[in-house]
CSV table of C-alpha atoms in Angstrom, one decimal:
chain,number,residue,atom,x,y,z
A,1,MET,CA,1.8,19.2,-19.6
A,2,ALA,CA,2.2,22.8,-18.6
A,3,GLY,CA,2.2,23.9,-15.0
A,4,LYS,CA,4.7,24.4,-12.2
A,5,VAL,CA,6.0,21.2,-10.5
A,6,ILE,CA,7.4,21.3,-7.0
A,7,LEU,CA,8.8,18.4,-5.0
A,8,LEU,CA,8.7,18.6,-1.2
A,9,ASP,CA,11.4,16.3,-0.1
A,10,PHE,CA,14.1,15.3,2.5
A,11,TRP,CA,17.5,14.4,1.0
A,12,PRO,CA,18.0,11.0,2.7
A,13,SER,CA,14.4,9.8,2.1
A,14,MET,CA,14.2,6.7,-0.1
A,15,PHE,CA,10.6,7.7,-0.9
A,16,GLY,CA,11.7,11.1,-2.1
A,17,MET,CA,14.4,9.6,-4.2
A,18,ARG,CA,11.8,7.5,-6.0
A,19,CYS,CA,10.1,10.7,-7.2
A,20,ARG,CA,13.4,12.4,-8.1
A,21,ILE,CA,14.3,9.4,-10.4
A,22,ALA,CA,10.8,9.4,-12.1
A,23,LEU,CA,10.9,13.2,-12.7
A,24,ALA,CA,14.4,12.9,-14.1
A,25,LEU,CA,13.5,10.0,-16.4
A,26,LYS,CA,10.6,11.9,-17.8
A,27,GLY,CA,12.7,15.0,-18.2
A,28,ILE,CA,10.4,17.2,-16.1
A,29,GLN,CA,11.6,20.5,-14.8
A,30,TYR,CA,10.8,21.0,-11.2
A,31,GLU,CA,11.6,23.0,-8.1
A,32,TYR,CA,13.2,20.9,-5.3
A,33,LYS,CA,12.2,22.0,-1.8
A,34,GLU,CA,14.2,20.6,1.1
A,35,GLU,CA,12.1,20.1,4.2
A,36,ASP,CA,13.3,20.3,7.8
A,37,LEU,CA,11.3,17.5,9.3
A,38,ARG,CA,11.7,18.9,12.8
A,39,ASN,CA,10.2,22.2,11.5
A,40,LYS,CA,7.8,21.4,8.7
A,41,SER,CA,7.0,24.2,6.3
A,42,ASP,CA,3.5,25.7,6.1
A,43,LEU,CA,3.4,24.4,2.5
A,44,LEU,CA,4.0,20.8,3.5
A,45,LEU,CA,1.4,21.0,6.3
A,46,GLN,CA,-1.1,22.5,3.8
A,47,MET,CA,-0.3,20.1,1.0
A,48,ASN,CA,-0.3,16.9,3.1
A,49,PRO,CA,-2.5,17.7,6.2
A,50,ILE,CA,-3.3,14.0,6.7
A,51,HIS,CA,0.1,12.4,7.0
A,52,LYS,CA,2.3,15.5,7.1
A,53,LYS,CA,5.0,13.6,5.4
A,54,ILE,CA,7.3,14.0,2.4
A,55,PRO,CA,7.5,13.4,-0.5
A,56,VAL,CA,4.7,15.6,-1.8
A,57,LEU,CA,4.5,16.5,-5.5
A,58,VAL,CA,2.7,19.8,-6.1
A,59,HIS,CA,1.6,20.2,-9.7
A,60,ASP,CA,-0.2,23.4,-10.7
A,61,GLY,CA,-0.8,24.0,-7.0
A,62,LYS,CA,-2.4,20.6,-6.4
A,63,PRO,CA,-0.7,18.0,-4.2
A,64,VAL,CA,-0.1,14.3,-4.7
A,65,CYS,CA,1.1,12.3,-1.7
A,66,GLU,CA,2.6,8.9,-1.1
A,67,SER,CA,5.6,8.0,-3.3
A,68,LEU,CA,4.1,5.1,-5.3
A,69,ILE,CA,1.0,7.1,-5.9
A,70,ILE,CA,3.2,10.0,-7.1
A,71,LEU,CA,5.0,7.6,-9.5
A,72,HIS,CA,1.6,6.5,-11.0
A,73,TYR,CA,0.6,10.2,-11.3
A,74,ILE,CA,3.9,11.1,-13.0
A,75,ASP,CA,3.5,8.2,-15.4
A,76,GLU,CA,-0.1,9.1,-16.3
A,77,THR,CA,0.4,12.8,-16.6
A,78,TRP,CA,3.5,12.6,-18.8
A,79,PRO,CA,2.8,9.4,-20.6
A,80,ASP,CA,4.8,10.0,-23.8
A,81,LYS,CA,8.4,9.6,-22.5
A,82,CYS,CA,9.9,6.6,-20.7
A,83,PRO,CA,6.8,4.7,-19.4
A,84,LEU,CA,7.4,3.6,-15.8
A,85,LEU,CA,4.7,0.9,-15.7
A,86,PRO,CA,4.2,-1.8,-18.4
A,87,SER,CA,1.0,-1.4,-20.5
A,88,ASP,CA,-0.3,-5.0,-20.0
A,89,PRO,CA,-2.6,-5.2,-17.0
A,90,TYR,CA,-1.1,-8.4,-15.7
A,91,GLN,CA,2.5,-7.1,-15.9
A,92,ARG,CA,1.3,-3.9,-14.2
A,93,ALA,CA,-0.2,-6.0,-11.3
A,94,GLN,CA,3.1,-7.8,-10.9
A,95,ALA,CA,5.0,-4.6,-10.8
A,96,ARG,CA,2.6,-3.1,-8.3
A,97,PHE,CA,2.9,-6.3,-6.2
A,98,TRP,CA,6.6,-6.1,-5.9
A,99,ALA,CA,6.8,-2.4,-5.3
A,100,ASP,CA,4.2,-3.0,-2.5
A,101,TYR,CA,6.4,-5.8,-1.2
A,102,VAL,CA,9.4,-3.4,-1.0
A,103,ASP,CA,7.1,-0.9,0.9
A,104,LYS,CA,5.9,-3.5,3.3
A,105,LYS,CA,9.3,-5.0,4.2
A,106,PHE,CA,12.3,-2.8,3.6
A,107,TYR,CA,11.6,0.3,5.6
A,108,ASP,CA,10.6,-1.6,8.8
A,109,LEU,CA,13.3,-4.2,8.5
A,110,GLY,CA,15.9,-1.6,7.8
A,111,ARG,CA,14.7,0.4,10.8
A,112,LYS,CA,15.0,-2.7,13.0
A,113,VAL,CA,18.6,-3.1,11.9
A,114,TRP,CA,19.7,0.5,12.7
A,115,THR,CA,17.6,1.1,15.8
A,116,THR,CA,17.9,-2.2,17.8
A,117,LYS,CA,20.6,-4.5,19.2
A,118,GLY,CA,21.1,-8.1,20.2
A,119,GLU,CA,18.5,-10.7,19.2
A,120,GLU,CA,16.0,-8.2,17.8
A,121,GLN,CA,18.7,-6.8,15.5
A,122,GLU,CA,19.9,-10.3,14.5
A,123,MET,CA,16.3,-11.1,13.5
A,124,GLY,CA,16.1,-7.9,11.5
A,125,LYS,CA,19.3,-8.6,9.7
A,126,LYS,CA,18.2,-12.1,8.8
A,127,GLU,CA,14.8,-11.0,7.6
A,128,LEU,CA,16.3,-8.2,5.6
A,129,ILE,CA,18.7,-10.6,3.8
A,130,GLY,CA,15.8,-13.0,3.3
A,131,SER,CA,13.7,-10.2,1.6
A,132,ILE,CA,16.6,-9.2,-0.6
A,133,LYS,CA,17.1,-12.8,-1.7
A,134,LEU,CA,13.4,-13.1,-2.5
A,135,LEU,CA,13.7,-10.0,-4.7
A,136,GLU,CA,16.9,-11.5,-6.3
A,137,GLY,CA,14.8,-14.5,-7.2
A,138,GLU,CA,12.2,-12.3,-8.8
A,139,LEU,CA,14.9,-10.4,-10.8
A,140,GLY,CA,16.2,-13.7,-12.1
A,141,ASP,CA,18.4,-13.2,-15.2
A,142,LYS,CA,16.8,-9.9,-16.2
A,143,PRO,CA,19.0,-6.8,-16.2
A,144,PHE,CA,16.2,-4.9,-14.4
A,145,PHE,CA,13.0,-5.8,-12.7
A,146,GLY,CA,11.3,-4.0,-15.6
A,147,GLY,CA,13.1,-6.3,-18.1
A,148,GLU,CA,15.5,-4.7,-20.5
A,149,LYS,CA,14.8,-1.2,-19.1
A,150,LEU,CA,14.4,0.3,-15.7
A,151,GLY,CA,10.8,0.1,-14.5
A,152,PHE,CA,8.5,0.7,-11.6
A,153,VAL,CA,10.0,-1.9,-9.2
A,154,ASP,CA,13.6,-0.8,-10.0
A,155,ILE,CA,12.6,2.8,-9.1
A,156,ALA,CA,10.8,1.7,-5.9
A,157,LEU,CA,13.8,-0.4,-4.7
A,158,VAL,CA,17.0,1.3,-5.7
A,159,PRO,CA,16.8,4.2,-3.2
A,160,PHE,CA,16.9,1.7,-0.4
A,161,THR,CA,20.3,0.6,-1.5
A,162,THR,CA,21.6,4.0,-0.4
A,163,TRP,CA,20.8,3.0,3.2
A,164,PHE,CA,22.6,-0.4,3.0
A,165,HIS,CA,25.9,1.0,4.0
A,166,ALA,CA,24.3,2.5,7.1
A,167,TYR,CA,22.6,-0.9,7.9
A,168,GLU,CA,25.9,-2.7,7.4
A,169,VAL,CA,27.7,-0.4,9.8
A,170,CYS,CA,25.0,-0.5,12.5
A,171,GLY,CA,24.5,-4.2,12.1
A,172,SER,CA,28.2,-5.2,11.5
A,173,PHE,CA,27.4,-7.4,8.5
A,174,SER,CA,27.8,-7.3,4.8
A,175,ILE,CA,24.8,-7.2,2.6
A,176,GLU,CA,27.0,-7.1,-0.5
A,177,ALA,CA,28.7,-10.4,0.4
A,178,GLN,CA,25.3,-12.2,0.9
A,179,CYS,CA,23.5,-10.6,-2.0
A,180,PRO,CA,25.8,-10.3,-5.0
A,181,LYS,CA,23.0,-10.3,-7.5
A,182,LEU,CA,21.3,-7.3,-6.0
A,183,MET,CA,24.7,-5.5,-5.9
A,184,ALA,CA,25.2,-6.2,-9.6
A,185,TRP,CA,21.7,-4.8,-10.3
A,186,THR,CA,22.4,-1.7,-8.1
A,187,LYS,CA,25.6,-1.0,-10.1
A,188,ARG,CA,23.6,-1.4,-13.4
A,189,CYS,CA,21.0,1.1,-12.1
A,190,LEU,CA,23.8,3.6,-11.0
A,191,GLU,CA,25.1,3.6,-14.6
A,192,ILE,CA,21.9,5.4,-15.5
A,193,GLU,CA,22.4,9.2,-15.0
A,194,CYS,CA,18.8,9.9,-14.0
A,195,VAL,CA,19.2,7.3,-11.2
A,196,SER,CA,22.7,8.2,-9.9
A,197,LYS,CA,22.0,12.0,-9.8
A,198,SER,CA,18.8,11.3,-7.8
A,199,LEU,CA,20.2,9.1,-5.1
A,200,ALA,CA,21.8,10.3,-1.9
A,201,ASP,CA,25.4,9.4,-1.2
A,202,PRO,CA,25.5,6.2,1.0
A,203,HIS,CA,28.3,7.6,3.2
A,204,LYS,CA,26.3,10.8,3.8
A,205,VAL,CA,23.3,8.6,4.7
A,206,CYS,CA,25.4,6.6,7.1
A,207,ASP,CA,26.6,9.8,8.8
A,208,PHE,CA,23.0,11.0,9.0
A,209,VAL,CA,21.8,7.7,10.5
A,210,LEU,CA,24.7,7.6,13.1
A,211,GLN,CA,23.9,11.2,14.1
A,212,LEU,CA,20.2,10.4,14.3
A,213,LYS,CA,21.0,7.4,16.6
A,214,LYS,CA,22.9,9.7,18.9
A,215,ALA,CA,20.1,12.3,18.9
A,216,LEU,CA,17.5,9.6,19.6
A,217,GLY,CA,19.6,8.1,22.4
A,218,ILE,CA,20.1,4.8,20.7
A,219,GLU,CA,23.5,3.2,21.2
B,1,MET,CA,-12.7,-15.8,-25.4
B,2,ALA,CA,-13.1,-18.7,-22.9
B,3,GLU,CA,-12.0,-17.3,-19.6
B,4,GLU,CA,-11.3,-18.8,-16.3
B,5,VAL,CA,-11.6,-16.5,-13.3
B,6,ILE,CA,-11.1,-17.9,-9.8
B,7,LEU,CA,-11.1,-16.0,-6.5
B,8,LEU,CA,-9.5,-17.6,-3.4
B,9,ASP,CA,-11.4,-16.0,-0.5
B,10,PHE,CA,-12.3,-16.2,3.1
B,11,TRP,CA,-15.9,-15.0,3.7
B,12,PRO,CA,-15.4,-12.6,6.6
B,13,SER,CA,-12.4,-10.9,5.0
B,14,PRO,CA,-13.0,-7.3,4.0
B,15,PHE,CA,-10.1,-7.6,1.5
B,16,GLY,CA,-11.9,-10.5,-0.2
B,17,MET,CA,-15.1,-8.5,-0.3
B,18,ARG,CA,-13.3,-5.7,-2.2
B,19,ALA,CA,-12.4,-8.2,-5.0
B,20,LYS,CA,-15.9,-9.7,-5.1
B,21,ILE,CA,-17.5,-6.3,-5.4
B,22,ALA,CA,-15.2,-5.3,-8.2
B,23,LEU,CA,-15.8,-8.5,-10.2
B,24,ARG,CA,-19.6,-8.1,-9.8
B,25,GLU,CA,-19.5,-4.4,-10.7
B,26,LYS,CA,-17.9,-5.5,-14.0
B,27,GLY,CA,-20.3,-8.4,-14.5
B,28,VAL,CA,-17.4,-11.0,-14.5
B,29,ASP,CA,-18.3,-14.6,-13.9
B,30,PHE,CA,-16.0,-16.2,-11.4
B,31,ASP,CA,-15.5,-19.3,-9.4
B,32,LEU,CA,-15.5,-18.4,-5.7
B,33,ARG,CA,-13.3,-20.7,-3.6
B,34,GLU,CA,-13.5,-20.6,0.1
B,35,GLU,CA,-10.2,-21.1,1.9
B,36,ASP,CA,-9.7,-22.7,5.4
B,37,LEU,CA,-7.0,-20.4,6.7
B,38,SER,CA,-6.0,-22.9,9.3
B,39,ASN,CA,-5.4,-25.4,6.5
B,40,LYS,CA,-4.4,-23.4,3.4
B,41,SER,CA,-4.9,-25.1,0.0
B,42,PRO,CA,-2.0,-26.1,-2.2
B,43,LEU,CA,-3.5,-23.7,-4.8
B,44,LEU,CA,-3.3,-20.7,-2.4
B,45,LEU,CA,0.3,-21.6,-1.3
B,46,GLN,CA,1.3,-21.9,-4.9
B,47,THR,CA,-0.4,-18.7,-6.2
B,48,ASN,CA,0.6,-16.5,-3.3
B,49,PRO,CA,3.9,-18.0,-2.0
B,50,VAL,CA,5.1,-14.6,-0.7
B,51,HIS,CA,2.3,-13.7,1.7
B,52,LYS,CA,0.2,-16.9,1.7
B,53,LYS,CA,-2.9,-14.7,2.1
B,54,ILE,CA,-6.3,-14.3,0.5
B,55,PRO,CA,-7.7,-12.8,-1.7
B,56,VAL,CA,-5.9,-14.2,-4.7
B,57,LEU,CA,-7.5,-13.6,-8.2
B,58,ILE,CA,-6.4,-16.2,-10.7
B,59,HIS,CA,-7.2,-15.2,-14.3
B,60,ASN,CA,-6.5,-17.8,-16.9
B,61,GLY,CA,-4.0,-19.5,-14.5
B,62,LYS,CA,-2.2,-16.3,-13.7
B,63,PRO,CA,-2.4,-15.0,-10.1
B,64,VAL,CA,-2.9,-11.4,-8.8
B,65,CYS,CA,-2.4,-10.8,-5.1
B,66,GLU,CA,-3.2,-7.9,-2.7
B,67,SER,CA,-6.8,-6.6,-2.7
B,68,LEU,CA,-6.2,-3.1,-4.1
B,69,ILE,CA,-3.9,-4.4,-6.7
B,70,ILE,CA,-6.6,-7.0,-7.6
B,71,VAL,CA,-9.3,-4.2,-7.8
B,72,GLN,CA,-7.0,-2.2,-10.1
B,73,TYR,CA,-6.3,-5.2,-12.3
B,74,ILE,CA,-10.1,-5.9,-12.6
B,75,ASP,CA,-10.7,-2.3,-13.5
B,76,GLU,CA,-8.0,-2.4,-16.2
B,77,THR,CA,-9.0,-5.8,-17.6
B,78,TRP,CA,-12.9,-5.6,-17.8
B,79,GLY,CA,-15.7,-3.2,-18.3
B,80,PRO,CA,-14.0,-0.1,-19.6
B,81,GLU,CA,-17.4,1.5,-20.0
B,82,SER,CA,-17.9,1.4,-16.2
B,83,PRO,CA,-14.5,2.4,-14.7
B,84,LEU,CA,-13.9,2.2,-10.9
B,85,LEU,CA,-11.1,4.8,-11.1
B,86,PRO,CA,-11.6,8.2,-12.7
B,87,SER,CA,-9.8,9.1,-15.9
B,88,ASP,CA,-8.1,12.4,-14.7
B,89,PRO,CA,-4.7,11.7,-13.3
B,90,HIS,CA,-5.1,14.0,-10.3
B,91,GLU,CA,-8.5,12.5,-9.4
B,92,ARG,CA,-7.0,9.0,-9.8
B,93,ALA,CA,-4.2,10.0,-7.4
B,94,HIS,CA,-6.8,11.3,-5.0
B,95,ALA,CA,-8.7,8.0,-5.1
B,96,ARG,CA,-5.6,6.0,-4.7
B,97,PHE,CA,-4.6,8.2,-1.7
B,98,TRP,CA,-7.9,7.6,0.1
B,99,ALA,CA,-8.0,3.8,-0.6
B,100,ASP,CA,-4.4,3.7,0.7
B,101,TYR,CA,-5.6,5.6,3.8
B,102,VAL,CA,-8.3,3.0,4.5
B,103,ASP,CA,-5.6,0.3,4.2
B,104,LYS,CA,-3.1,2.1,6.5
B,105,LYS,CA,-5.5,3.4,9.1
B,106,ILE,CA,-8.7,1.4,9.4
B,107,SER,CA,-8.2,-1.7,11.5
B,108,LEU,CA,-11.5,-2.9,12.9
B,109,GLY,CA,-9.9,-6.3,13.5
B,110,ARG,CA,-7.7,-4.7,16.2
B,111,VAL,CA,-10.8,-3.7,18.1
B,112,VAL,CA,-12.1,-7.3,18.2
B,113,ARG,CA,-8.8,-8.9,18.8
B,114,ALA,CA,-7.8,-6.5,21.6
B,115,PRO,CA,-6.6,-8.5,24.6
B,116,THR,CA,-7.7,-5.9,27.2
B,117,GLU,CA,-10.5,-3.4,27.6
B,118,GLU,CA,-7.8,-0.7,27.5
B,119,ALA,CA,-6.4,-1.9,24.2
B,120,GLN,CA,-10.0,-2.1,22.9
B,121,GLU,CA,-10.8,1.4,23.8
B,122,ALA,CA,-7.5,2.7,22.3
B,123,ALA,CA,-8.2,0.8,19.1
B,124,LYS,CA,-11.8,2.1,18.9
B,125,GLU,CA,-10.6,5.7,19.4
B,126,GLU,CA,-8.0,5.4,16.6
B,127,ASN,CA,-10.5,3.9,14.2
B,128,ILE,CA,-13.1,6.6,15.1
B,129,GLN,CA,-10.7,9.4,14.3
B,130,CYS,CA,-9.8,7.9,11.0
B,131,LEU,CA,-13.5,7.1,10.1
B,132,LYS,CA,-14.3,10.8,10.9
B,133,MET,CA,-11.5,11.8,8.6
B,134,LEU,CA,-13.1,9.7,5.9
B,135,GLU,CA,-16.5,11.2,6.6
B,136,GLY,CA,-14.9,14.6,6.1
B,137,GLU,CA,-13.5,13.5,2.8
B,138,LEU,CA,-16.9,12.1,1.7
B,139,GLY,CA,-18.6,15.4,2.6
B,140,ASP,CA,-22.0,15.8,0.9
B,141,LYS,CA,-21.1,13.6,-2.0
B,142,ALA,CA,-23.2,10.5,-2.8
B,143,TYR,CA,-20.0,8.4,-3.1
B,144,PHE,CA,-16.3,9.1,-2.5
B,145,GLY,CA,-15.8,9.5,-6.2
B,146,GLY,CA,-18.7,11.9,-6.5
B,147,GLU,CA,-21.9,10.8,-8.4
B,148,ARG,CA,-20.5,7.4,-9.2
B,149,PHE,CA,-19.6,4.4,-7.0
B,150,GLY,CA,-15.9,3.9,-7.4
B,151,TYR,CA,-12.5,2.7,-6.1
B,152,VAL,CA,-12.6,4.3,-2.6
B,153,ASP,CA,-16.2,3.1,-2.0
B,154,VAL,CA,-15.1,-0.4,-2.9
B,155,SER,CA,-12.1,-0.2,-0.6
B,156,LEU,CA,-14.2,1.0,2.4
B,157,ILE,CA,-17.7,-0.5,2.1
B,158,PRO,CA,-16.7,-4.0,3.4
B,159,ILE,CA,-16.6,-2.5,7.0
B,160,HIS,CA,-20.4,-2.3,6.8
B,161,SER,CA,-20.6,-6.0,7.4
B,162,TRP,CA,-18.7,-5.6,10.7
B,163,PHE,CA,-20.9,-2.8,12.1
B,164,TYR,CA,-23.3,-5.0,14.0
B,165,ALA,CA,-20.4,-7.2,15.5
B,166,LEU,CA,-18.5,-4.1,16.6
B,167,GLU,CA,-21.6,-2.5,18.2
B,168,THR,CA,-22.5,-5.7,20.1
B,169,LEU,CA,-19.1,-7.0,21.1
B,170,ALA,CA,-17.2,-3.8,21.6
B,171,ASN,CA,-19.9,-1.2,22.2
B,172,PHE,CA,-18.6,0.5,19.1
B,173,ASN,CA,-21.5,2.4,17.6
B,174,ILE,CA,-20.3,3.7,14.3
B,175,GLY,CA,-23.7,5.1,13.6
B,176,GLU,CA,-23.5,7.5,16.5
B,177,GLU,CA,-19.9,8.6,15.7
B,178,CYS,CA,-20.2,8.8,11.9
B,179,PRO,CA,-23.8,9.1,10.7
B,180,LYS,CA,-22.9,10.4,7.2
B,181,LEU,CA,-20.7,7.3,6.7
B,182,VAL,CA,-23.6,5.0,7.8
B,183,ALA,CA,-25.9,6.8,5.3
B,184,TRP,CA,-23.2,6.3,2.6
B,185,ALA,CA,-22.9,2.6,3.5
B,186,LYS,CA,-26.7,2.1,3.2
B,187,ARG,CA,-26.5,3.8,-0.3
B,188,CYS,CA,-23.8,1.4,-1.3
B,189,MET,CA,-25.7,-1.6,0.0
B,190,GLN,CA,-28.4,-0.9,-2.5
B,191,ARG,CA,-26.0,-1.9,-5.3
B,192,GLU,CA,-26.4,-5.6,-6.1
B,193,SER,CA,-22.6,-6.1,-6.3
B,194,VAL,CA,-22.2,-4.9,-2.8
B,195,ALA,CA,-25.2,-6.7,-1.3
B,196,LYS,CA,-24.1,-10.0,-2.8
B,197,SER,CA,-20.5,-9.6,-1.7
B,198,LEU,CA,-21.0,-8.7,1.9
B,199,PRO,CA,-21.8,-11.4,4.4
B,200,ASP,CA,-24.7,-11.4,6.8
B,201,PRO,CA,-23.8,-9.1,9.8
B,202,HIS,CA,-25.1,-11.7,12.2
B,203,LYS,CA,-22.8,-14.4,10.7
B,204,VAL,CA,-19.9,-11.9,11.1
B,205,TYR,CA,-20.9,-11.4,14.7
B,206,ASN,CA,-20.9,-15.1,15.5
B,207,PHE,CA,-17.5,-15.5,13.8
B,208,MET,CA,-16.0,-12.6,15.8
B,209,LEU,CA,-17.5,-14.1,19.0
B,210,GLU,CA,-15.9,-17.4,18.3
B,211,LEU,CA,-12.6,-15.7,17.4
B,212,ARG,CA,-12.6,-13.7,20.7
B,213,LYS,CA,-13.3,-16.9,22.7
B,214,LYS,CA,-10.4,-18.6,21.0
B,215,LEU,CA,-8.1,-15.7,21.7
B,216,GLN,CA,-9.1,-15.4,25.3
B,217,ALA,CA,-8.6,-19.1,25.8
B,218,GLN,CA,-5.0,-18.8,24.6
């Protein structure tokens, strides 16, 4: 499909990372534009006037917003290489369900862990581990959520693992110790170049989160 | 092919209504099962162990959960000659965006459940802003998808059954604020799939009244 592709993004964003992985898997050439979220570009405000958020995929001048919607768009526009979603409607519904589960749970629970203290933080930690264990159950003995190959749910989830180190530091706990299966899956994903080159460095993310905490006045 | 289609539902739920409309648009015969949410059936707990919520579509024993995921499943499984989503990828993304917007932003339940008048007014204001945004997106089109009733229409039309309850209980007159949206809703209600799937507004009013009483008693 001809036409210029631009990704408006912010380097630590899990949602942006999802799009980077998908574009890499499909071998799509694109221009990466880093946004300063405290000083959003005219392009971002023009392309996503409703939510004013990244990521935004701009293809041939037309915007697509919301990361999972962007993944669907990428899959449907460049269908020949590396399908992200299965072809069977039931399998597709299952993939959508679990990606939606990641969306509903991980961002808010993670946020609870790095922005709160005491009892609220303890609850956040417990619920986060609980959610990860539920996903481990869904993974089962498969190498990836998509089966033999990386799929929609893998792409939706793996970016969150770049924030685990930050959560662990802020919450003084070990996700790895409690969730070895997910760690093994993460390592497997990182062996795929399209994934590893699209993900932010967890140590950089941790530094970012700690700086953000200071800036927001959170201890 | 002998097919078994069951929908676990709760009659006032706008999410359940989406699934019913989609099934009826496609002419699918289904077994509608009403859930008592204070006493959830073993089938519900078994088919949606993660969220334990309705609607759940069970097709030949296999469950699909989350209303918009159900609507997409219905669209992909039945009636390819009458698609709910457009075929162009950019238009599809556009439709998904606006259905997602309805999910994220429209919460009429918050207006009814608001514990104080202040909270109620705040909830009304937020919903009005978002409904006006949707009205802007509708523009002069017959439906959100253009000439054809589609995905975004299915995601939003259930609110029509709540209009009367909101007006009477919360002085929330959507007709005054969003006349184009009300006209669109009337157009959708002329479709048999919608008329059959939305409950009587007076029934919804009584249900909301009871719910409010219960909440206030707590």
